[in-house]
mmCIF file of C-alpha atoms in Angstrom:
data_model
loop_
_atom_site.group_PDB
_atom_site.id
_atom_site.type_symbol
_atom_site.label_atom_id
_atom_site.label_comp_id
_atom_site.label_asym_id
_atom_site.label_seq_id
_atom_site.Cartn_x
_atom_site.Cartn_y
_atom_site.Cartn_z
ATOM 1 C CA UNK A 279 11.757 6.377 5.146
ATOM 2 C CA UNK A 280 9.433 3.544 6.144
ATOM 3 C CA UNK A 281 6.641 1.912 3.680
ATOM 4 C CA UNK A 282 4.064 -0.248 4.602
ATOM 5 C CA UNK A 283 4.553 -3.615 3.140
ATOM 6 C CA UNK A 284 1.872 -5.857 5.380
ATOM 7 C CA UNK A 285 -0.369 -6.322 8.166
ATOM 8 C CA UNK A 286 -0.321 -9.191 10.471
ATOM 9 C CA UNK A 287 -3.270 -11.326 10.601
ATOM 10 C CA UNK A 288 -3.818 -14.337 12.877
ATOM 11 C CA UNK A 289 -0.979 -16.894 14.308
ATOM 12 C CA UNK A 290 -0.674 -19.954 11.975
ATOM 13 C CA UNK A 291 0.326 -23.098 13.918
ATOM 14 C CA UNK A 292 2.139 -23.410 17.333
ATOM 15 C CA UNK A 293 5.568 -22.417 15.957
ATOM 16 C CA UNK A 294 5.009 -18.576 15.941
ATOM 17 C CA UNK A 295 4.314 -18.325 12.002
ATOM 18 C CA UNK A 296 1.846 -15.536 11.015
ATOM 19 C CA UNK A 297 -0.430 -14.834 8.177
ATOM 20 C CA UNK A 298 0.404 -11.278 6.636
ATOM 21 C CA UNK A 299 -1.764 -9.431 4.317
ATOM 22 C CA UNK A 300 0.622 -8.165 1.669
ATOM 23 C CA UNK A 301 0.758 -4.252 0.916
ATOM 24 C CA UNK A 302 3.580 -4.383 -1.286
ATOM 25 C CA UNK A 303 3.901 -5.123 -4.908
ATOM 26 C CA UNK A 304 7.434 -6.720 -4.021
ATOM 27 C CA UNK A 305 6.620 -9.316 -1.509
ATOM 28 C CA UNK A 306 9.524 -11.623 -2.584
ATOM 29 C CA UNK A 307 11.811 -8.768 -1.995
ATOM 30 C CA UNK A 308 10.549 -7.154 1.035
ATOM 31 C CA UNK A 309 9.978 -10.598 2.983
ATOM 32 C CA UNK A 310 13.011 -12.479 2.006
ATOM 33 C CA UNK A 311 14.851 -14.560 4.390
ATOM 34 C CA UNK A 312 17.133 -12.446 6.499
ATOM 35 C CA UNK A 313 15.284 -9.047 5.655
ATOM 36 C CA UNK A 314 14.806 -6.903 8.574
ATOM 37 C CA UNK A 315 11.319 -4.948 9.068
ATOM 38 C CA UNK A 316 9.846 -2.756 11.783
ATOM 39 C CA UNK A 317 6.647 -3.874 13.451
ATOM 40 C CA UNK A 318 5.779 -1.029 15.886
ATOM 41 C CA UNK A 319 8.911 -0.278 18.019
ATOM 42 C CA UNK A 320 10.422 -3.434 17.217
ATOM 43 C CA UNK A 321 12.853 -4.598 14.408
ATOM 44 C CA UNK A 322 12.212 -8.110 13.289
ATOM 45 C CA UNK A 323 14.201 -10.732 10.925
ATOM 46 C CA UNK A 324 12.469 -12.526 8.546
ATOM 47 C CA UNK A 325 13.471 -16.341 8.916
ATOM 48 C CA UNK A 326 11.050 -17.814 6.523
ATOM 49 C CA UNK A 327 8.164 -16.646 4.088
ATOM 50 C CA UNK A 328 5.814 -19.284 2.097
ATOM 51 C CA UNK A 329 2.501 -18.990 0.389
ATOM 52 C CA UNK A 330 -0.195 -21.565 2.145
ATOM 53 C CA UNK A 331 -3.767 -21.566 0.731
ATOM 54 C CA UNK A 332 -3.395 -17.890 -1.007
ATOM 55 C CA UNK A 333 -1.845 -16.418 1.983
ATOM 56 C CA UNK A 334 1.657 -15.276 2.872
ATOM 57 C CA UNK A 335 2.779 -17.004 6.019
ATOM 58 C CA UNK A 336 5.947 -15.577 7.802
ATOM 59 C CA UNK A 337 8.087 -16.463 10.589
ATOM 60 C CA UNK A 338 10.469 -14.121 12.286
ATOM 61 C CA UNK A 339 13.567 -15.145 14.306
ATOM 62 C CA UNK A 340 12.446 -13.286 17.421
ATOM 63 C CA UNK A 341 9.075 -14.671 17.629
ATOM 64 C CA UNK A 342 9.562 -18.419 18.882
ATOM 65 C CA UNK A 343 5.768 -19.432 19.518
ATOM 66 C CA UNK A 344 2.159 -18.745 19.065
ATOM 67 C CA UNK A 345 2.113 -16.926 22.261
ATOM 68 C CA UNK A 346 4.518 -14.318 20.786
ATOM 69 C CA UNK A 347 2.937 -14.327 17.539
ATOM 70 C CA UNK A 348 -0.580 -13.609 18.894
ATOM 71 C CA UNK A 349 0.706 -10.662 20.519
ATOM 72 C CA UNK A 350 1.469 -9.073 17.153
ATOM 73 C CA UNK A 351 -2.067 -9.538 15.484
ATOM 74 C CA UNK A 352 -3.116 -6.647 13.749
ATOM 75 C CA UNK A 353 0.285 -4.469 13.656
ATOM 76 C CA UNK A 354 1.643 -3.026 10.667
ATOM 77 C CA UNK A 355 4.753 -4.295 8.947
ATOM 78 C CA UNK A 356 7.118 -1.554 7.497
ATOM 79 C CA UNK A 357 10.390 -1.779 5.712
ATOM 80 C CA UNK A 358 12.916 1.127 5.615
ATOM 81 C CA UNK A 359 13.744 2.240 2.333
ATOM 82 C CA UNK A 360 15.895 4.932 0.640
ATOM 83 C CA UNK A 361 13.584 7.743 -0.168
ATOM 84 C CA UNK A 362 15.020 7.806 -3.610
ATOM 85 C CA UNK A 363 14.665 4.110 -4.120
ATOM 86 C CA UNK A 364 11.928 3.422 -7.130
ATOM 87 C CA UNK A 365 10.026 0.071 -7.272
ATOM 88 C CA UNK A 366 11.178 -2.202 -9.952
ATOM 89 C CA UNK A 367 8.189 -1.850 -12.190
ATOM 90 C CA UNK A 368 7.931 1.506 -13.663
ATOM 91 C CA UNK A 369 4.125 1.214 -13.397
ATOM 92 C CA UNK A 370 4.296 1.033 -9.568
ATOM 93 C CA UNK A 371 4.972 3.673 -6.900
ATOM 94 C CA UNK A 372 5.571 4.446 -3.412
ATOM 95 C CA UNK A 373 3.051 6.351 -1.404
ATOM 96 C CA UNK A 374 5.518 9.055 -0.795
ATOM 97 C CA UNK A 375 6.048 9.628 -4.551
ATOM 98 C CA UNK A 376 1.946 10.257 -5.106
ATOM 99 C CA UNK A 377 1.303 12.596 -2.015
ATOM 100 C CA UNK A 378 1.463 16.032 -3.354
ATOM 101 C CA UNK A 379 1.308 15.704 -7.007
ATOM 102 C CA UNK A 380 -1.120 17.980 -8.603
ATOM 103 C CA UNK A 381 -4.383 15.959 -9.785
ATOM 104 C CA UNK A 382 -5.349 17.234 -13.407
ATOM 105 C CA UNK A 383 -8.314 16.642 -15.520
ATOM 106 C CA UNK A 384 -7.774 17.436 -19.190
ATOM 107 C CA UNK A 385 -5.478 20.731 -18.770
ATOM 108 C CA UNK A 386 -7.198 21.913 -15.606
ATOM 109 C CA UNK A 387 -5.427 21.361 -12.284
ATOM 110 C CA UNK A 388 -8.598 20.235 -10.297
ATOM 111 C CA UNK A 389 -6.553 19.466 -6.938
ATOM 112 C CA UNK A 390 -3.766 17.845 -4.907
ATOM 113 C CA UNK A 391 -3.210 14.104 -4.151
ATOM 114 C CA UNK A 392 -3.282 14.115 -0.398
ATOM 115 C CA UNK A 393 -2.955 10.283 0.513
ATOM 116 C CA UNK A 394 -3.474 6.909 -0.642
ATOM 117 C CA UNK A 395 -6.047 4.137 0.939
ATOM 118 C CA UNK A 396 -4.744 0.563 0.498
ATOM 119 C CA UNK A 397 -7.853 -1.481 0.085
ATOM 120 C CA UNK A 398 -7.939 -5.395 -0.355
ATOM 121 C CA UNK A 399 -8.701 -5.229 -3.966
ATOM 122 C CA UNK A 400 -7.494 -1.673 -5.270
ATOM 123 C CA UNK A 401 -5.938 1.359 -3.963
ATOM 124 C CA UNK A 402 -7.710 4.849 -3.757
ATOM 125 C CA UNK A 403 -6.131 8.313 -4.251
ATOM 126 C CA UNK A 404 -7.334 10.755 -1.885
ATOM 127 C CA UNK A 405 -7.467 14.204 -3.674
ATOM 128 C CA UNK A 406 -8.253 17.630 -1.860
ATOM 129 C CA UNK A 407 -10.619 19.461 -4.469
ATOM 130 C CA UNK A 408 -12.011 22.749 -3.637
ATOM 131 C CA UNK A 409 -11.451 21.869 0.193
ATOM 132 C CA UNK A 410 -13.353 18.605 -0.216
ATOM 133 C CA UNK A 411 -11.699 15.312 0.288
ATOM 134 C CA UNK A 412 -12.555 13.050 -2.468
ATOM 135 C CA UNK A 413 -11.690 9.441 -3.149
ATOM 136 C CA UNK A 414 -10.503 8.495 -6.788
ATOM 137 C CA UNK A 415 -10.107 4.650 -7.582
ATOM 138 C CA UNK A 416 -6.546 4.192 -8.531
ATOM 139 C CA UNK A 417 -7.058 2.268 -11.672
ATOM 140 C CA UNK A 418 -5.928 3.026 -15.237
ATOM 141 C CA UNK A 419 -9.099 3.562 -16.477
ATOM 142 C CA UNK A 420 -9.748 6.671 -14.190
ATOM 143 C CA UNK A 421 -6.273 7.523 -13.461
ATOM 144 C CA UNK A 422 -4.369 6.896 -16.920
ATOM 145 C CA UNK A 423 -1.169 8.993 -16.277
ATOM 146 C CA UNK A 424 0.970 9.255 -13.201
ATOM 147 C CA UNK A 425 4.146 11.632 -13.897
ATOM 148 C CA UNK A 426 5.905 11.681 -10.796
ATOM 149 C CA UNK A 427 8.849 13.672 -12.597
ATOM 150 C CA UNK A 428 6.407 16.314 -13.983
ATOM 151 C CA UNK A 429 4.330 16.317 -10.663
ATOM 152 C CA UNK A 430 0.829 15.220 -11.546
ATOM 153 C CA UNK A 431 -1.624 12.695 -12.072
ATOM 154 C CA UNK A 432 -4.442 12.747 -14.841
ATOM 155 C CA UNK A 433 -7.752 11.935 -13.980
ATOM 156 C CA UNK A 434 -10.428 10.932 -16.210
ATOM 157 C CA UNK A 435 -13.625 12.846 -15.687
ATOM 158 C CA UNK A 436 -16.532 10.373 -14.383
ATOM 159 C CA UNK A 437 -19.924 12.033 -13.868
ATOM 160 C CA UNK A 438 -19.973 12.909 -10.115
ATOM 161 C CA UNK A 439 -16.561 11.926 -9.397
ATOM 162 C CA UNK A 440 -14.984 15.109 -8.737
ATOM 163 C CA UNK A 441 -18.282 17.146 -8.444
ATOM 164 C CA UNK A 442 -21.257 15.402 -6.711
ATOM 165 C CA UNK A 443 -23.636 18.146 -8.226
ATOM 166 C CA UNK A 444 -22.844 16.348 -11.692
ATOM 167 C CA UNK A 445 -23.664 12.900 -10.494
ATOM 168 C CA UNK A 446 -26.196 10.836 -12.737
ATOM 169 C CA UNK A 447 -29.276 10.192 -10.537
ATOM 170 C CA UNK A 448 -32.234 8.020 -11.266
ATOM 171 C CA UNK A 449 -35.280 9.953 -10.689
#
């Protein structure tokens, strides 16, 4: 199974290095030298990874220069993992573990998690509620319980979050 671990940004310098937007909570593990990653239809080997000005800069053994690096701009980087593998931190989850979980508010089942949107500052769960797609900020204040083994997430109700008719308006 492949999981997204990054997105390639601009080339950095002339030696084929690339800025990478990290999409994993385990960058040290996923971008370790010698690790293999998938980028489109290619398998690449991490030669080196370092932080520079708050960004991850990665060089791949197969990318010798800036021209080759620029051709990868905007591509997604994925890592091959065992579907049963769990992140090291018990409060972290892979997307495939969350998709399909029941979404509960209190004791009521209100929908099903259908996906995860990875934003630059926080992730968002997509939940199907009565045939509608609802976006739920994936933060502890709103999603306090994630029970993968139990098959559910708990969503704290915020006025208008699950039902737009209940939204507070300023008249």
